[in-house]
Coordinates of C-alpha atoms in Angstrom, one line a residue:
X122 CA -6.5 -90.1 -62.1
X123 CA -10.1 -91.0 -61.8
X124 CA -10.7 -94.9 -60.6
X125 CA -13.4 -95.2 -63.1
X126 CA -12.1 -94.1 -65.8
X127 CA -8.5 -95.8 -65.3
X128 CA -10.4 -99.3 -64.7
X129 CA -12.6 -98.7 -68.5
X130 CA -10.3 -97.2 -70.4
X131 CA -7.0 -98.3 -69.0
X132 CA -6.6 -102.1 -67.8
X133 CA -7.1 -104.6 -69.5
X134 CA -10.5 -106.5 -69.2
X135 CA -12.2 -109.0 -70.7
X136 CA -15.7 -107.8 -72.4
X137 CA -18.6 -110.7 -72.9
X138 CA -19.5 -110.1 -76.3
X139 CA -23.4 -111.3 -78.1
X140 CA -22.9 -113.3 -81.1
X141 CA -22.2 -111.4 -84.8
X142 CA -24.3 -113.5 -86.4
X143 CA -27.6 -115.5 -85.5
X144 CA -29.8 -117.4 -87.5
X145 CA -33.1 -116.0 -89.2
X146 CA -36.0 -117.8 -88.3
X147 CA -38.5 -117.8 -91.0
X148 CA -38.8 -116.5 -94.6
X149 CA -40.5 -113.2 -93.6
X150 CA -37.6 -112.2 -91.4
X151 CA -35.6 -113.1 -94.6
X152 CA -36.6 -111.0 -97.0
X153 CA -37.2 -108.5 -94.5
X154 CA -34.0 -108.3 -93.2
X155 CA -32.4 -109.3 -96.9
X156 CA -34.6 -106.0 -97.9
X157 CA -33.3 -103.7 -95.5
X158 CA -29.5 -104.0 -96.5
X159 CA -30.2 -104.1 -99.7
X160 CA -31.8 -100.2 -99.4
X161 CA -28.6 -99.2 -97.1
X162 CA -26.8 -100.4 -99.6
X163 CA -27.9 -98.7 -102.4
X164 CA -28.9 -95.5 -99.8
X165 CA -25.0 -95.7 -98.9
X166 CA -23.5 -96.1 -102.6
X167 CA -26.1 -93.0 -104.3
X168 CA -24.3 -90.9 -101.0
X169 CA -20.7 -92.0 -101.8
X170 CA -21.3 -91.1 -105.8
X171 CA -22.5 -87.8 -104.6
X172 CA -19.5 -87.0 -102.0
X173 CA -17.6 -87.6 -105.3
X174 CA -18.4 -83.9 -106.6
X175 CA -17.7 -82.0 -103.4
X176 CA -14.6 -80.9 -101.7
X177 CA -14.5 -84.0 -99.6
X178 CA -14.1 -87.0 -101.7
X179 CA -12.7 -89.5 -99.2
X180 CA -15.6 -89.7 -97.6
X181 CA -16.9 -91.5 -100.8
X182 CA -14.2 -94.2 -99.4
X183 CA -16.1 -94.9 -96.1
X184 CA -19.8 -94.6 -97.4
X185 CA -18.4 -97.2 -100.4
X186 CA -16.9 -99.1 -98.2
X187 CA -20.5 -99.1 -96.1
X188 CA -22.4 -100.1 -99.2
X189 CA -20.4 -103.0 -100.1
X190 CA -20.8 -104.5 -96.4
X191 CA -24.6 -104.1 -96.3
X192 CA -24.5 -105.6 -99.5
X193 CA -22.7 -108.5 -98.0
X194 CA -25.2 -108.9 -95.3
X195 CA -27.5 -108.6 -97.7
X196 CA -25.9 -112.2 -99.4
X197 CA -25.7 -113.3 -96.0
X198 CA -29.4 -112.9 -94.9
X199 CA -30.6 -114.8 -98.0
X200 CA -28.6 -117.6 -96.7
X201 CA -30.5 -117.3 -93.7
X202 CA -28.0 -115.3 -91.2
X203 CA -28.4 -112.2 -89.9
X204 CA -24.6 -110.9 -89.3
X205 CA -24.2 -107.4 -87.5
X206 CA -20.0 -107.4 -87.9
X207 CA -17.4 -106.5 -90.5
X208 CA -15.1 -109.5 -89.5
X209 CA -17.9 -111.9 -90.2
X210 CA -18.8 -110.7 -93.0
X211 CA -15.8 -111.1 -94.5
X212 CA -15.8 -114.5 -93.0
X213 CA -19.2 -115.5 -94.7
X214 CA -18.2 -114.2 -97.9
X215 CA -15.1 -116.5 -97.4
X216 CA -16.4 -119.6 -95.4
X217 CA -20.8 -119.3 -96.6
X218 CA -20.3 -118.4 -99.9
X219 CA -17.4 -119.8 -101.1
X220 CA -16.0 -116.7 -102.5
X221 CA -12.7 -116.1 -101.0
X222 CA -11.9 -113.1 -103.9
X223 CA -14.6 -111.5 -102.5
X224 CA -13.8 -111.9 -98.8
X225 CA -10.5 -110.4 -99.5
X226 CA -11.8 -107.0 -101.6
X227 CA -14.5 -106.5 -98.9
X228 CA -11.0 -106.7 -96.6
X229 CA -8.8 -104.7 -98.7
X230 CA -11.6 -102.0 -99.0
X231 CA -12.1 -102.5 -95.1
X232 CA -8.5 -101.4 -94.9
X233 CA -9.2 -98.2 -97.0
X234 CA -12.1 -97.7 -95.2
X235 CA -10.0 -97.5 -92.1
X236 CA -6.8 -95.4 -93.6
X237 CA -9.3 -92.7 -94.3
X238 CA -11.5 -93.0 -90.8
X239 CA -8.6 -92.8 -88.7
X240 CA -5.3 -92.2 -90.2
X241 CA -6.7 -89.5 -92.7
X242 CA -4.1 -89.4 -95.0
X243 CA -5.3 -86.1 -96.6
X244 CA -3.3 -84.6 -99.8
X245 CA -5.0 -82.6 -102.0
X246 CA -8.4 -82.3 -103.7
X247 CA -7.5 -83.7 -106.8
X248 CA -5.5 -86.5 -105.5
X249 CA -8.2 -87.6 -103.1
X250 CA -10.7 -87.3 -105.8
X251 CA -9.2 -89.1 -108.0
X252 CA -8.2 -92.0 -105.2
X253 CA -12.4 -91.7 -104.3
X254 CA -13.5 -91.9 -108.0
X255 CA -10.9 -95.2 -108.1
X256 CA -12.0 -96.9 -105.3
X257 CA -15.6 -96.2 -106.0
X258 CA -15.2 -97.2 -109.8
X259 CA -12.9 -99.9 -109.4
X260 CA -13.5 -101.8 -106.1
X261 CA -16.9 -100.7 -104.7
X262 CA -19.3 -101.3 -107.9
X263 CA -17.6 -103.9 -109.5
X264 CA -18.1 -105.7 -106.0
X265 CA -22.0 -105.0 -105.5
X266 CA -22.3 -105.9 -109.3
X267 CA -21.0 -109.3 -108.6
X268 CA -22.4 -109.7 -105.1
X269 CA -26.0 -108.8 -107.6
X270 CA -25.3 -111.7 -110.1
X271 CA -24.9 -113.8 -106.8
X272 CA -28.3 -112.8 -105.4
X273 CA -29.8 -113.5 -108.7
X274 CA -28.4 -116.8 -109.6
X275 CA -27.6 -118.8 -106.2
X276 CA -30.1 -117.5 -103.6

């Protein structure tokens, strides 16, 4: 078998990773960065609600999914942190914000999120729809709606 490709993909290594979150430096990078997640977000939700009405309604589950952590990075910037992973987001839903119900749907939906990207998990149309429709309807929105009353009250 190929050396380089055994030593990458096979044995284990240690990988120096940069920092998931780093500190904004001034109020302009604030709302700039604040700004940007918030249009992913919405950008990310308007896609999932269309993926809704075709034949592939699970990808509503990862573009939901998407919108609720650029949302949360959202929060997070207006705190003064840019964060650029999943894990601490959740974390600084949890450990920033106080909001450990939060942490744990943004986890749960991470989950979901995961089922569909890897596992698939395929039935039929209708079942998937109606899984898509739930998890949009009943996790995703009520999540950004509360993460919204956060940005307009606390930040």
């Amino acid at each position: 078998m190929d050396k380089e490709f055994t030593e990458t993909c096979m044995a284990k290594r240690i990988k120096e990773i940069e920092p998931s979150v780093a500190e904004i430096p001034n109020p302009v990078a604030v709302e700039n960065i604040a700004d940007s997640h918030k249009i992913l977000s919405g950008y990310f939700l308007k896609g999932a609600q269309s993926i809704l009405k075709s034949d592939t309604p699970l990808l509503a589950i990862l573009l939901g999914y998407f919108s609720m952590e650029q949302k949360t990075y959202q929060l997070l910037a207006k705190k003064g942190l840019k964060v650029t992973s999943h894990v601490c987001g959740i974390m600084g839903l949890s450990k920033v914000i106080g909001r450990k119900d939060l942490a744990t749907i943004l986890s749960k939906a991470y989950d979901n999120r995961l089922e569909v990207n890897y596992l698939g998990n395929i039935k039929t149309i209708e079942i998937d729809k109606l899984r898509a429709e739930t998890f949009i309807d009943k996790t995703a929105v009520p999540f950004l709606d509360e993460i919204n009353k956060i940005l307009k009250t606390n930040v």
